Coordinates of C-alpha atoms in Angstrom, one line a residue:
Chain K
G132 CA -53.5 -31.2 75.7
A133 CA -50.4 -32.5 74.2
V134 CA -51.0 -34.9 71.2
V135 CA -48.9 -37.4 69.5
S136 CA -49.8 -38.5 66.0
Q137 CA -48.8 -41.8 64.6
H138 CA -49.1 -42.9 61.0
P139 CA -50.2 -45.3 59.5
S140 CA -52.8 -46.9 61.9
W141 CA -52.6 -50.1 60.3
V142 CA -50.6 -51.6 57.4
I143 CA -50.3 -55.0 55.6
C144 CA -47.3 -55.8 53.8
K145 CA -45.6 -58.8 52.1
S146 CA -42.8 -60.8 53.8
G147 CA -39.3 -59.4 53.0
T148 CA -40.6 -55.7 52.5
S149 CA -39.8 -52.7 54.7
V150 CA -42.3 -50.6 56.6
K151 CA -41.9 -47.3 57.9
I152 CA -44.0 -45.9 60.7
E153 CA -44.1 -42.1 61.7
C154 CA -44.5 -40.6 65.2
R155 CA -45.2 -36.9 65.5
S156 CA -45.6 -34.6 68.7
L157 CA -48.1 -32.0 67.3
D158 CA -47.9 -29.3 69.9
F159 CA -44.6 -29.7 71.8
Q160 CA -40.9 -30.7 71.1
A161 CA -39.9 -34.1 72.2
T162 CA -36.2 -34.5 72.5
T163 CA -36.9 -38.2 73.3
M164 CA -39.6 -40.5 72.0
F165 CA -40.2 -44.2 72.7
W166 CA -41.2 -47.1 70.7
Y167 CA -43.0 -50.1 71.9
R168 CA -44.3 -53.3 70.8
Q169 CA -47.5 -55.1 72.0
F170 CA -48.3 -58.8 71.0
P171 CA -51.8 -59.9 71.5
K172 CA -52.7 -60.2 75.3
Q173 CA -49.4 -59.0 76.4
S174 CA -48.3 -55.6 77.8
L175 CA -46.3 -52.9 76.0
M176 CA -42.6 -53.8 75.7
L177 CA -40.1 -51.1 75.2
M178 CA -38.2 -51.5 72.1
A179 CA -36.0 -48.4 71.8
T180 CA -35.4 -44.9 73.1
S181 CA -35.1 -42.5 70.2
N182 CA -33.0 -39.4 70.8
E183 CA -33.1 -36.3 68.8
G184 CA -30.0 -35.9 66.7
S185 CA -28.2 -38.9 68.1
K186 CA -28.5 -42.7 67.8
A187 CA -31.4 -44.6 69.5
T188 CA -30.8 -46.8 72.4
Y189 CA -32.1 -50.3 72.1
E190 CA -33.5 -52.6 74.8
Q191 CA -31.7 -55.9 75.1
G192 CA -33.0 -58.4 72.5
V193 CA -34.2 -55.8 69.9
E194 CA -32.2 -55.8 66.6
K195 CA -31.0 -52.4 65.8
D196 CA -30.4 -53.4 62.0
K197 CA -33.8 -54.6 61.9
F198 CA -35.7 -51.9 63.5
L199 CA -34.2 -48.7 62.4
I200 CA -35.0 -45.5 64.2
N201 CA -34.4 -42.0 63.1
H202 CA -35.1 -38.9 64.9
A203 CA -34.2 -36.1 62.8
S204 CA -36.3 -33.4 64.4
L205 CA -37.8 -32.4 67.6
T206 CA -41.3 -33.3 66.4
L207 CA -40.7 -36.5 64.3
S208 CA -39.3 -39.9 65.0
T209 CA -39.6 -42.8 62.5
L210 CA -39.4 -46.7 63.1
T211 CA -38.5 -48.7 60.0
V212 CA -39.0 -52.4 60.2
T213 CA -36.6 -53.9 57.6
S214 CA -37.2 -57.2 55.8
A215 CA -40.4 -57.8 57.7
H216 CA -41.5 -61.2 58.4
P217 CA -44.8 -62.6 59.8
E218 CA -43.4 -62.8 63.3
D219 CA -43.0 -59.1 63.2
S220 CA -46.6 -58.7 63.0
S221 CA -47.6 -56.7 66.1
F222 CA -48.9 -53.5 67.5
Y223 CA -46.4 -50.7 67.5
I224 CA -46.9 -47.8 69.5
C225 CA -44.8 -44.6 70.1
S226 CA -44.8 -42.2 72.9
A227 CA -43.3 -38.8 73.7
D228 CA -43.0 -37.0 77.0
R229 CA -42.2 -33.5 78.3
G230 CA -39.7 -34.3 80.9
N231 CA -40.9 -36.7 83.6
T232 CA -44.6 -36.0 83.2
E233 CA -47.0 -38.4 81.8
A234 CA -46.2 -40.1 78.5
F235 CA -48.5 -39.2 75.6
F236 CA -49.1 -42.0 73.2
G237 CA -49.6 -42.3 69.4
Q238 CA -52.7 -44.2 68.3
G239 CA -50.5 -47.2 67.5
T240 CA -49.9 -49.1 64.3
R241 CA -51.1 -52.5 63.6
L242 CA -48.7 -54.3 61.3
T243 CA -49.6 -57.5 59.5
V244 CA -46.9 -59.3 57.5
V245 CA -48.3 -61.9 55.1
Chain R
R200 CA -36.1 -59.4 87.2
K201 CA -38.7 -57.4 85.3
E202 CA -38.8 -53.7 86.0
V203 CA -42.5 -53.9 86.8
E204 CA -44.5 -56.7 88.1
Q205 CA -48.3 -56.6 88.3
D206 CA -51.1 -58.7 89.2
P207 CA -51.9 -60.9 86.4
G208 CA -55.7 -61.0 86.8
P209 CA -58.2 -61.0 85.2
F210 CA -60.6 -59.6 87.5
N211 CA -64.3 -60.2 86.9
V212 CA -66.4 -58.2 89.4
P213 CA -70.2 -57.2 89.6
E214 CA -71.3 -53.7 89.1
G215 CA -70.9 -51.7 92.3
A216 CA -67.9 -53.8 93.6
T217 CA -64.7 -52.5 94.8
V218 CA -61.6 -53.9 93.2
A219 CA -58.0 -53.2 93.9
F220 CA -54.8 -53.7 91.6
N221 CA -51.3 -54.0 92.9
C222 CA -47.9 -53.4 91.3
T223 CA -44.2 -53.4 92.5
Y224 CA -41.2 -52.1 90.8
S225 CA -37.6 -53.3 91.0
N226 CA -35.6 -49.9 90.5
S227 CA -35.6 -48.0 93.8
A228 CA -34.4 -44.8 91.9
S229 CA -37.7 -44.8 89.8
Q230 CA -39.2 -41.3 89.8
S231 CA -42.7 -41.2 88.8
F232 CA -45.5 -43.6 88.8
F233 CA -48.7 -43.9 86.8
W234 CA -51.7 -45.9 86.1
Y235 CA -52.8 -46.1 82.6
R236 CA -56.0 -47.5 81.2
Q237 CA -56.0 -49.4 77.9
D238 CA -59.0 -50.3 76.1
C239 CA -59.0 -53.1 73.5
R240 CA -56.9 -52.3 70.4
K241 CA -56.4 -48.7 71.6
E242 CA -53.3 -46.8 72.9
P243 CA -52.9 -46.5 76.7
K244 CA -54.4 -43.3 78.2
L245 CA -53.4 -41.9 81.6
L246 CA -55.8 -42.6 84.3
M247 CA -53.9 -41.1 87.3
S248 CA -50.4 -40.3 88.5
V249 CA -49.4 -41.7 91.8
Y250 CA -48.0 -39.7 94.5
S251 CA -46.2 -40.7 97.8
S252 CA -49.1 -39.1 99.8
G253 CA -51.7 -41.2 97.9
N254 CA -54.3 -39.3 95.6
E255 CA -57.8 -39.7 94.8
D256 CA -59.8 -39.0 91.8
G257 CA -63.5 -39.7 92.1
R258 CA -63.9 -43.3 92.4
F259 CA -60.2 -44.0 92.0
T260 CA -57.6 -43.9 94.7
A261 CA -53.8 -44.6 93.9
Q262 CA -51.2 -45.3 96.7
L263 CA -47.3 -45.4 96.5
N264 CA -45.2 -47.1 99.1
R265 CA -41.5 -46.2 98.2
A266 CA -40.1 -48.3 101.1
S267 CA -41.9 -51.5 99.7
Q268 CA -41.5 -50.3 96.1
Y269 CA -45.2 -50.9 95.8
I270 CA -48.1 -49.2 93.9
S271 CA -51.8 -49.8 94.1
L272 CA -55.0 -48.8 92.6
L273 CA -58.5 -49.1 94.2
I274 CA -61.8 -48.7 92.3
R275 CA -64.8 -48.2 94.1
D276 CA -68.5 -48.6 92.8
S277 CA -67.2 -50.3 89.7
K278 CA -69.1 -49.3 86.4
L279 CA -69.5 -51.3 83.3
S280 CA -67.4 -48.7 81.6
D281 CA -64.5 -49.4 84.0
S282 CA -63.7 -52.7 82.0
A283 CA -60.4 -52.4 80.5
T284 CA -56.8 -53.3 81.0
Y285 CA -55.0 -51.3 83.8
L286 CA -51.3 -50.8 83.3
C287 CA -48.8 -50.0 86.1
V288 CA -46.2 -47.7 84.7
V289 CA -42.9 -46.6 86.3
N290 CA -40.6 -43.8 84.9
N291 CA -36.8 -44.4 85.6
P292 CA -33.8 -42.3 85.6
G293 CA -33.2 -41.9 81.7
N294 CA -37.0 -40.9 81.5
Q295 CA -37.8 -44.3 80.3
F296 CA -41.2 -45.7 80.8
Y297 CA -41.9 -49.4 81.9
F298 CA -45.0 -51.0 81.9
G299 CA -46.5 -54.0 83.9
T300 CA -48.2 -56.7 82.0
G301 CA -51.5 -55.1 82.6
T302 CA -54.5 -56.5 84.7
S303 CA -57.6 -57.0 82.6
L304 CA -61.0 -56.0 84.6
T305 CA -64.5 -57.0 83.3
V306 CA -67.3 -55.4 85.2
I307 CA -70.4 -57.6 84.9
P308 CA -73.9 -56.2 85.0

């Protein structure tokens, strides 16, 4: 079946630094990928839709300058958390779909900012 | 208004019990519907898609009512391994997936 690979699976960084998370579709091309954030005991919240070759679409309340998304190829989208702060600590998950079918998720990245 | 509203739970049920989860969605143009299962600290995984005619997969039955914009999941003969969080997921025009808050299920021996 389809596989989406996300890297790294966990990262600890100092406050003020930037962290890049990669999301790759391994056996299919994904023109659209999605980035989610999940705080403890809460559901997944859509942050942004990443479109190959164009700008990402951000959900209301998500700062586009803080969460930089790049979707340079049909198999790779990256999310960069810039100037990370402790409140950005969360579980970040990407997903990709093959056109209205189920969404395939990456393994998630647990970010801790200290 | 949230795109997807889901039973808050948690549900704590004995082994062998039948349990039902409900979910409503706000966008009448929603195209596809799913139930996902998420184990602690793991990514969500598809449990089953939900079709208008209703569909069954072993002990799991999913129902969709488009008129009421309502989705349900029924689990019969609960097993310990069913303990997880169940997420109602809706796919809207623009192919964006929206998740309910999730319902936590614990099956007790």
